[in-house]
PDB file of C-alpha atoms in Angstrom:
ATOM      1  CA  UNK A   1      -5.515   5.273  19.034  1.00  0.00           C
ATOM      2  CA  UNK A   2      -3.285   7.991  16.541  1.00  0.00           C
ATOM      3  CA  UNK A   3      -2.572   6.108  13.456  1.00  0.00           C
ATOM      4  CA  UNK A   4       0.732   6.753  10.348  1.00  0.00           C
ATOM      5  CA  UNK A   5       1.860   9.913  10.606  1.00  0.00           C
ATOM      6  CA  UNK A   6       3.455  11.622   8.177  1.00  0.00           C
ATOM      7  CA  UNK A   7       5.602  15.169   7.389  1.00  0.00           C
ATOM      8  CA  UNK A   8       6.069  17.066   5.521  1.00  0.00           C
ATOM      9  CA  UNK A   9       2.701  16.426   4.227  1.00  0.00           C
ATOM     10  CA  UNK A  10       4.422  18.650   1.054  1.00  0.00           C
ATOM     11  CA  UNK A  11       7.880  19.354  -0.419  1.00  0.00           C
ATOM     12  CA  UNK A  12       9.304  21.031  -3.452  1.00  0.00           C
ATOM     13  CA  UNK A  13      12.600  20.774  -4.097  1.00  0.00           C
ATOM     14  CA  UNK A  14      14.535  21.486  -7.264  1.00  0.00           C
ATOM     15  CA  UNK A  15      16.806  18.990  -9.119  1.00  0.00           C
ATOM     16  CA  UNK A  16      20.231  17.569  -7.583  1.00  0.00           C
ATOM     17  CA  UNK A  17      19.265  18.566  -4.410  1.00  0.00           C
ATOM     18  CA  UNK A  18      18.668  15.955  -0.816  1.00  0.00           C
ATOM     19  CA  UNK A  19      15.812  15.105   0.816  1.00  0.00           C
ATOM     20  CA  UNK A  20      14.263  13.349   4.060  1.00  0.00           C
ATOM     21  CA  UNK A  21      10.737  12.230   5.382  1.00  0.00           C
ATOM     22  CA  UNK A  22       9.600  10.990   8.194  1.00  0.00           C
ATOM     23  CA  UNK A  23       6.757   8.127   9.360  1.00  0.00           C
ATOM     24  CA  UNK A  24       6.164   8.397  12.499  1.00  0.00           C
ATOM     25  CA  UNK A  25       4.423   4.516  13.529  1.00  0.00           C
ATOM     26  CA  UNK A  26       1.128   3.850  15.362  1.00  0.00           C
ATOM     27  CA  UNK A  27       1.651   2.754  18.959  1.00  0.00           C
ATOM     28  CA  UNK A  28       3.811  -0.447  19.455  1.00  0.00           C
ATOM     29  CA  UNK A  29       4.186  -1.017  15.152  1.00  0.00           C
ATOM     30  CA  UNK A  30       7.480  -2.613  15.322  1.00  0.00           C
ATOM     31  CA  UNK A  31       7.705  -2.908  11.388  1.00  0.00           C
ATOM     32  CA  UNK A  32       7.943   0.316   9.405  1.00  0.00           C
ATOM     33  CA  UNK A  33       8.008  -0.034   4.992  1.00  0.00           C
ATOM     34  CA  UNK A  34       7.766   3.148   2.240  1.00  0.00           C
ATOM     35  CA  UNK A  35       6.482   3.034  -0.690  1.00  0.00           C
ATOM     36  CA  UNK A  36       6.666   5.051  -3.847  1.00  0.00           C
ATOM     37  CA  UNK A  37       3.371   5.876  -5.863  1.00  0.00           C
ATOM     38  CA  UNK A  38       3.314   7.310  -8.530  1.00  0.00           C
ATOM     39  CA  UNK A  39       0.358   7.682 -11.835  1.00  0.00           C
ATOM     40  CA  UNK A  40       2.148   5.418 -14.060  1.00  0.00           C
ATOM     41  CA  UNK A  41       4.246   3.065 -11.863  1.00  0.00           C
ATOM     42  CA  UNK A  42       1.574   1.926  -9.157  1.00  0.00           C
ATOM     43  CA  UNK A  43       2.550   1.538  -5.663  1.00  0.00           C
ATOM     44  CA  UNK A  44       6.321   0.390  -5.812  1.00  0.00           C
ATOM     45  CA  UNK A  45       8.476  -0.611  -2.749  1.00  0.00           C
ATOM     46  CA  UNK A  46      11.173   0.983  -1.164  1.00  0.00           C
ATOM     47  CA  UNK A  47      12.145  -0.621   1.805  1.00  0.00           C
ATOM     48  CA  UNK A  48      11.016  -2.442   5.083  1.00  0.00           C
ATOM     49  CA  UNK A  49      12.331  -2.467   8.704  1.00  0.00           C
ATOM     50  CA  UNK A  50      12.271  -3.711  11.247  1.00  0.00           C
ATOM     51  CA  UNK A  51      13.797  -3.510  15.029  1.00  0.00           C
ATOM     52  CA  UNK A  52      16.472  -0.720  13.512  1.00  0.00           C
ATOM     53  CA  UNK A  53      17.268  -3.785  10.478  1.00  0.00           C
ATOM     54  CA  UNK A  54      16.837  -3.719   7.320  1.00  0.00           C
ATOM     55  CA  UNK A  55      14.932  -6.285   6.189  1.00  0.00           C
ATOM     56  CA  UNK A  56      14.106  -6.031   2.489  1.00  0.00           C
ATOM     57  CA  UNK A  57      14.646  -3.408  -0.268  1.00  0.00           C
ATOM     58  CA  UNK A  58      12.943  -2.825  -3.083  1.00  0.00           C
ATOM     59  CA  UNK A  59      14.479  -1.982  -6.411  1.00  0.00           C
ATOM     60  CA  UNK A  60      15.832   1.455  -6.723  1.00  0.00           C
ATOM     61  CA  UNK A  61      18.800   3.514  -6.673  1.00  0.00           C
ATOM     62  CA  UNK A  62      21.456   3.608  -3.991  1.00  0.00           C
ATOM     63  CA  UNK A  63      20.145   7.385  -3.691  1.00  0.00           C
ATOM     64  CA  UNK A  64      16.873   5.879  -1.893  1.00  0.00           C
ATOM     65  CA  UNK A  65      18.016   5.093   1.682  1.00  0.00           C
ATOM     66  CA  UNK A  66      16.408   4.908   5.640  1.00  0.00           C
ATOM     67  CA  UNK A  67      16.319   4.283   8.413  1.00  0.00           C
ATOM     68  CA  UNK A  68      14.741   3.296  12.016  1.00  0.00           C
ATOM     69  CA  UNK A  69      15.453   4.285  15.428  1.00  0.00           C
ATOM     70  CA  UNK A  70      15.047   2.221  18.554  1.00  0.00           C
ATOM     71  CA  UNK A  71      11.288   4.136  19.109  1.00  0.00           C
ATOM     72  CA  UNK A  72      10.129   2.608  15.475  1.00  0.00           C
ATOM     73  CA  UNK A  73      10.267   6.225  13.885  1.00  0.00           C
ATOM     74  CA  UNK A  74      11.753   5.493  10.283  1.00  0.00           C
ATOM     75  CA  UNK A  75      12.834   8.224   7.625  1.00  0.00           C
ATOM     76  CA  UNK A  76      13.937   8.007   4.598  1.00  0.00           C
ATOM     77  CA  UNK A  77      16.269   9.985   2.630  1.00  0.00           C
ATOM     78  CA  UNK A  78      16.656  10.775  -1.359  1.00  0.00           C
ATOM     79  CA  UNK A  79      19.520  11.949  -2.898  1.00  0.00           C
ATOM     80  CA  UNK A  80      21.174  13.975  -5.476  1.00  0.00           C
ATOM     81  CA  UNK A  81      16.752  14.890  -6.336  1.00  0.00           C
ATOM     82  CA  UNK A  82      16.122  13.861 -10.320  1.00  0.00           C
ATOM     83  CA  UNK A  83      12.831  14.824 -11.470  1.00  0.00           C
ATOM     84  CA  UNK A  84      11.508  11.447 -11.929  1.00  0.00           C
ATOM     85  CA  UNK A  85      11.314  11.245  -7.784  1.00  0.00           C
ATOM     86  CA  UNK A  86       8.644  13.063  -8.246  1.00  0.00           C
ATOM     87  CA  UNK A  87       5.887  11.405  -6.463  1.00  0.00           C
ATOM     88  CA  UNK A  88       3.255  10.631  -3.510  1.00  0.00           C
ATOM     89  CA  UNK A  89       6.508   8.705  -0.788  1.00  0.00           C
ATOM     90  CA  UNK A  90       4.190   6.480   0.857  1.00  0.00           C
ATOM     91  CA  UNK A  91       4.976   5.246   4.492  1.00  0.00           C
ATOM     92  CA  UNK A  92       3.139   1.779   6.348  1.00  0.00           C
ATOM     93  CA  UNK A  93       4.355   0.527  10.481  1.00  0.00           C
ATOM     94  CA  UNK A  94       2.303  -3.311  11.100  1.00  0.00           C
ATOM     95  CA  UNK A  95       2.558  -5.606  13.775  1.00  0.00           C
ATOM     96  CA  UNK A  96       4.670  -9.039  13.460  1.00  0.00           C
ATOM     97  CA  UNK A  97       2.427 -12.001  12.723  1.00  0.00           C
ATOM     98  CA  UNK A  98       2.397 -14.970  14.249  1.00  0.00           C
ATOM     99  CA  UNK A  99       2.376 -19.005  12.465  1.00  0.00           C
ATOM    100  CA  UNK A 100       4.248 -17.184   9.118  1.00  0.00           C
ATOM    101  CA  UNK A 101       1.377 -14.329   8.216  1.00  0.00           C
ATOM    102  CA  UNK A 102       2.143 -11.005   8.554  1.00  0.00           C
ATOM    103  CA  UNK A 103      -0.195  -8.653  10.027  1.00  0.00           C
ATOM    104  CA  UNK A 104      -1.681  -5.230   7.793  1.00  0.00           C
ATOM    105  CA  UNK A 105      -0.514  -2.715   6.635  1.00  0.00           C
ATOM    106  CA  UNK A 106      -1.793   0.748   7.808  1.00  0.00           C
ATOM    107  CA  UNK A 107      -0.178   3.952   5.852  1.00  0.00           C
ATOM    108  CA  UNK A 108       0.199   7.149   6.331  1.00  0.00           C
ATOM    109  CA  UNK A 109      -1.420  10.002   5.007  1.00  0.00           C
ATOM    110  CA  UNK A 110       1.903  10.359   2.469  1.00  0.00           C
ATOM    111  CA  UNK A 111       4.410  13.266   1.896  1.00  0.00           C
ATOM    112  CA  UNK A 112       3.795  14.361  -1.696  1.00  0.00           C
ATOM    113  CA  UNK A 113       7.098  15.263  -3.598  1.00  0.00           C
ATOM    114  CA  UNK A 114       7.571  17.762  -6.044  1.00  0.00           C
ATOM    115  CA  UNK A 115      11.394  18.064  -7.837  1.00  0.00           C
ATOM    116  CA  UNK A 116      11.324  21.394  -9.638  1.00  0.00           C
TER     117      UNK A 116
ATOM    118  CA  UNK B   1       8.307 -13.055 -10.804  1.00  0.00           C
ATOM    119  CA  UNK B   2       5.982 -12.221  -7.875  1.00  0.00           C
ATOM    120  CA  UNK B   3       3.169  -9.929  -9.921  1.00  0.00           C
ATOM    121  CA  UNK B   4      -0.705  -8.377  -8.954  1.00  0.00           C
ATOM    122  CA  UNK B   5      -2.521  -7.297 -12.141  1.00  0.00           C
ATOM    123  CA  UNK B   6      -6.419  -6.083 -11.338  1.00  0.00           C
ATOM    124  CA  UNK B   7      -9.306  -5.970 -13.905  1.00  0.00           C
ATOM    125  CA  UNK B   8     -10.274  -3.881 -14.712  1.00  0.00           C
ATOM    126  CA  UNK B   9      -8.258  -0.616 -14.758  1.00  0.00           C
ATOM    127  CA  UNK B  10     -11.989   0.836 -13.821  1.00  0.00           C
ATOM    128  CA  UNK B  11     -15.518   0.714 -13.648  1.00  0.00           C
ATOM    129  CA  UNK B  12     -18.511   3.418 -13.580  1.00  0.00           C
ATOM    130  CA  UNK B  13     -21.871   1.535 -11.410  1.00  0.00           C
ATOM    131  CA  UNK B  14     -25.712   3.346 -10.883  1.00  0.00           C
ATOM    132  CA  UNK B  15     -26.252   3.538  -8.316  1.00  0.00           C
ATOM    133  CA  UNK B  16     -27.684  -0.546  -6.343  1.00  0.00           C
ATOM    134  CA  UNK B  17     -26.082  -1.732  -9.320  1.00  0.00           C
ATOM    135  CA  UNK B  18     -23.483  -4.723  -8.078  1.00  0.00           C
ATOM    136  CA  UNK B  19     -20.570  -5.741  -9.714  1.00  0.00           C
ATOM    137  CA  UNK B  20     -16.862  -7.611  -9.437  1.00  0.00           C
ATOM    138  CA  UNK B  21     -13.515  -6.591  -9.348  1.00  0.00           C
ATOM    139  CA  UNK B  22     -10.786  -8.972 -10.474  1.00  0.00           C
ATOM    140  CA  UNK B  23      -6.964  -9.031  -8.785  1.00  0.00           C
ATOM    141  CA  UNK B  24      -5.143 -12.480 -10.123  1.00  0.00           C
ATOM    142  CA  UNK B  25      -1.449 -12.525  -8.986  1.00  0.00           C
ATOM    143  CA  UNK B  26       1.462 -15.299  -8.908  1.00  0.00           C
ATOM    144  CA  UNK B  27       3.540 -15.613  -6.041  1.00  0.00           C
ATOM    145  CA  UNK B  28       5.950 -18.189  -4.881  1.00  0.00           C
ATOM    146  CA  UNK B  29       4.143 -18.542  -1.346  1.00  0.00           C
ATOM    147  CA  UNK B  30       1.767 -16.780  -0.747  1.00  0.00           C
ATOM    148  CA  UNK B  31       2.239 -14.839   2.670  1.00  0.00           C
ATOM    149  CA  UNK B  32      -1.048 -13.188   2.715  1.00  0.00           C
ATOM    150  CA  UNK B  33      -3.393 -11.358  -0.257  1.00  0.00           C
ATOM    151  CA  UNK B  34      -4.201  -7.360   1.751  1.00  0.00           C
ATOM    152  CA  UNK B  35      -7.413  -4.968  -0.398  1.00  0.00           C
ATOM    153  CA  UNK B  36      -6.644  -1.706   0.415  1.00  0.00           C
ATOM    154  CA  UNK B  37      -9.043   1.445  -0.310  1.00  0.00           C
ATOM    155  CA  UNK B  38      -7.719   4.715  -1.995  1.00  0.00           C
ATOM    156  CA  UNK B  39      -8.471   8.310  -2.069  1.00  0.00           C
ATOM    157  CA  UNK B  40      -7.344  11.278  -4.013  1.00  0.00           C
ATOM    158  CA  UNK B  41      -4.610  12.641  -2.496  1.00  0.00           C
ATOM    159  CA  UNK B  42      -4.930  10.227   0.891  1.00  0.00           C
ATOM    160  CA  UNK B  43      -3.042   7.076   1.447  1.00  0.00           C
ATOM    161  CA  UNK B  44      -4.364   3.391   0.827  1.00  0.00           C
ATOM    162  CA  UNK B  45      -6.030   2.195   3.755  1.00  0.00           C
ATOM    163  CA  UNK B  46      -6.806  -0.598   4.335  1.00  0.00           C
ATOM    164  CA  UNK B  47     -10.066  -3.214   4.408  1.00  0.00           C
ATOM    165  CA  UNK B  48      -8.944  -7.372   4.069  1.00  0.00           C
ATOM    166  CA  UNK B  49      -6.953  -9.887   4.579  1.00  0.00           C
ATOM    167  CA  UNK B  50      -6.894 -12.643   3.171  1.00  0.00           C
ATOM    168  CA  UNK B  51      -4.970 -15.775   3.098  1.00  0.00           C
ATOM    169  CA  UNK B  52      -6.048 -18.993   2.164  1.00  0.00           C
ATOM    170  CA  UNK B  53      -8.243 -20.560  -0.570  1.00  0.00           C
ATOM    171  CA  UNK B  54     -11.659 -20.419   0.060  1.00  0.00           C
ATOM    172  CA  UNK B  55     -11.290 -18.046   2.714  1.00  0.00           C
ATOM    173  CA  UNK B  56     -13.743 -15.377   2.906  1.00  0.00           C
ATOM    174  CA  UNK B  57     -14.259 -11.473   4.515  1.00  0.00           C
ATOM    175  CA  UNK B  58     -17.303  -9.719   4.583  1.00  0.00           C
ATOM    176  CA  UNK B  59     -17.364  -5.241   5.705  1.00  0.00           C
ATOM    177  CA  UNK B  60     -20.730  -3.756   4.752  1.00  0.00           C
ATOM    178  CA  UNK B  61     -21.541  -3.837   1.346  1.00  0.00           C
ATOM    179  CA  UNK B  62     -17.939  -5.598   0.560  1.00  0.00           C
ATOM    180  CA  UNK B  63     -16.679  -9.096  -0.025  1.00  0.00           C
ATOM    181  CA  UNK B  64     -13.823 -10.807  -0.501  1.00  0.00           C
ATOM    182  CA  UNK B  65     -12.528 -14.032  -1.713  1.00  0.00           C
ATOM    183  CA  UNK B  66      -9.638 -15.701  -2.350  1.00  0.00           C
ATOM    184  CA  UNK B  67      -8.917 -19.132  -4.650  1.00  0.00           C
ATOM    185  CA  UNK B  68      -5.095 -19.776  -5.588  1.00  0.00           C
ATOM    186  CA  UNK B  69      -5.160 -17.920  -8.175  1.00  0.00           C
ATOM    187  CA  UNK B  70      -6.668 -14.699  -7.555  1.00  0.00           C
ATOM    188  CA  UNK B  71      -8.982 -12.810  -5.168  1.00  0.00           C
ATOM    189  CA  UNK B  72     -12.972 -10.676  -6.007  1.00  0.00           C
ATOM    190  CA  UNK B  73     -13.820  -8.269  -3.528  1.00  0.00           C
ATOM    191  CA  UNK B  74     -17.888  -7.333  -4.236  1.00  0.00           C
ATOM    192  CA  UNK B  75     -19.926  -4.700  -3.819  1.00  0.00           C
ATOM    193  CA  UNK B  76     -23.204  -5.061  -2.927  1.00  0.00           C
ATOM    194  CA  UNK B  77     -25.665  -2.463  -3.684  1.00  0.00           C
ATOM    195  CA  UNK B  78     -23.193   0.591  -4.034  1.00  0.00           C
ATOM    196  CA  UNK B  79     -23.140   3.797  -3.085  1.00  0.00           C
ATOM    197  CA  UNK B  80     -21.417   7.344  -4.269  1.00  0.00           C
ATOM    198  CA  UNK B  81     -19.325   6.507  -1.194  1.00  0.00           C
ATOM    199  CA  UNK B  82     -17.641   3.671  -2.271  1.00  0.00           C
ATOM    200  CA  UNK B  83     -16.449   5.386  -5.196  1.00  0.00           C
ATOM    201  CA  UNK B  84     -12.436   5.215  -4.775  1.00  0.00           C
ATOM    202  CA  UNK B  85      -9.231   3.169  -6.048  1.00  0.00           C
ATOM    203  CA  UNK B  86      -9.221  -0.153  -4.811  1.00  0.00           C
ATOM    204  CA  UNK B  87      -6.335  -1.843  -4.272  1.00  0.00           C
ATOM    205  CA  UNK B  88      -5.295  -5.528  -4.187  1.00  0.00           C
ATOM    206  CA  UNK B  89      -1.197  -6.623  -2.703  1.00  0.00           C
ATOM    207  CA  UNK B  90       0.550  -9.521  -2.088  1.00  0.00           C
ATOM    208  CA  UNK B  91       2.778 -10.799  -0.046  1.00  0.00           C
ATOM    209  CA  UNK B  92       5.497 -14.017   0.038  1.00  0.00           C
ATOM    210  CA  UNK B  93       6.367 -16.120   1.697  1.00  0.00           C
ATOM    211  CA  UNK B  94       9.535 -15.122   3.335  1.00  0.00           C
ATOM    212  CA  UNK B  95       9.265 -11.604   2.555  1.00  0.00           C
ATOM    213  CA  UNK B  96       8.337  -9.057   4.174  1.00  0.00           C
ATOM    214  CA  UNK B  97       7.289  -6.190   0.972  1.00  0.00           C
ATOM    215  CA  UNK B  98       3.509  -6.044  -0.683  1.00  0.00           C
ATOM    216  CA  UNK B  99       3.855  -6.357  -4.336  1.00  0.00           C
ATOM    217  CA  UNK B 100       0.704  -3.828  -5.414  1.00  0.00           C
ATOM    218  CA  UNK B 101      -1.563  -3.957  -8.269  1.00  0.00           C
ATOM    219  CA  UNK B 102      -1.893  -1.157 -10.663  1.00  0.00           C
ATOM    220  CA  UNK B 103      -5.600  -0.993  -8.705  1.00  0.00           C
ATOM    221  CA  UNK B 104      -9.341   0.199  -9.790  1.00  0.00           C
ATOM    222  CA  UNK B 105     -10.696   2.900 -10.095  1.00  0.00           C
ATOM    223  CA  UNK B 106     -14.234   2.720  -9.028  1.00  0.00           C
ATOM    224  CA  UNK B 107     -16.907   5.185  -9.786  1.00  0.00           C
ATOM    225  CA  UNK B 108     -20.056   5.313  -8.887  1.00  0.00           C
ATOM    226  CA  UNK B 109     -23.437   7.301 -10.442  1.00  0.00           C
ATOM    227  CA  UNK B 110     -26.472   8.806  -7.599  1.00  0.00           C
TER     228      UNK B 110
END
């Protein structure tokens, strides 16, 4: 069974540009979430989607947005890039659990974004 | 505010020297506590899920335990290949986001 696939693996962008990152979840997983990982802050939650609906959003500015398609694939977009947006962006997918529990999230290898 | 604190930040062990990593959490209704392992330049790799106090899970040299305020990841007779950053995360009732600690960087020396 294929894992979570993120593309591209590496990106270099200039301040002020915008970028789109892609995530293909594990087959059958309908929940996709995004995280930003930096050395100083660790993993910070960006947003989570289920069946094309955003269910939770983290404390990031409106420049960060995302969407999910009917096949569960997801994209996130960052507009007007700033130097501080340089980070590893991780996507995770999971199946919904039952009885108030959630199944664990499986992560992709991430997209390393460098803003210069 | 929901939060996760991991200690120590870094740990160096000799091969075969057992130890424990700590994850303290405060959350308004725990849905689940998760342990991950992350190697440099890679995404986190799932290890365990714990749902309620008293629960324990084991996998090879690793054993995770859970109380109402903290979780421990016990590493028995570690090997150099166990070197990695170990991350703890919680998920609160009513939300779908994971709140991560900043991790424990483990180095096992041969």
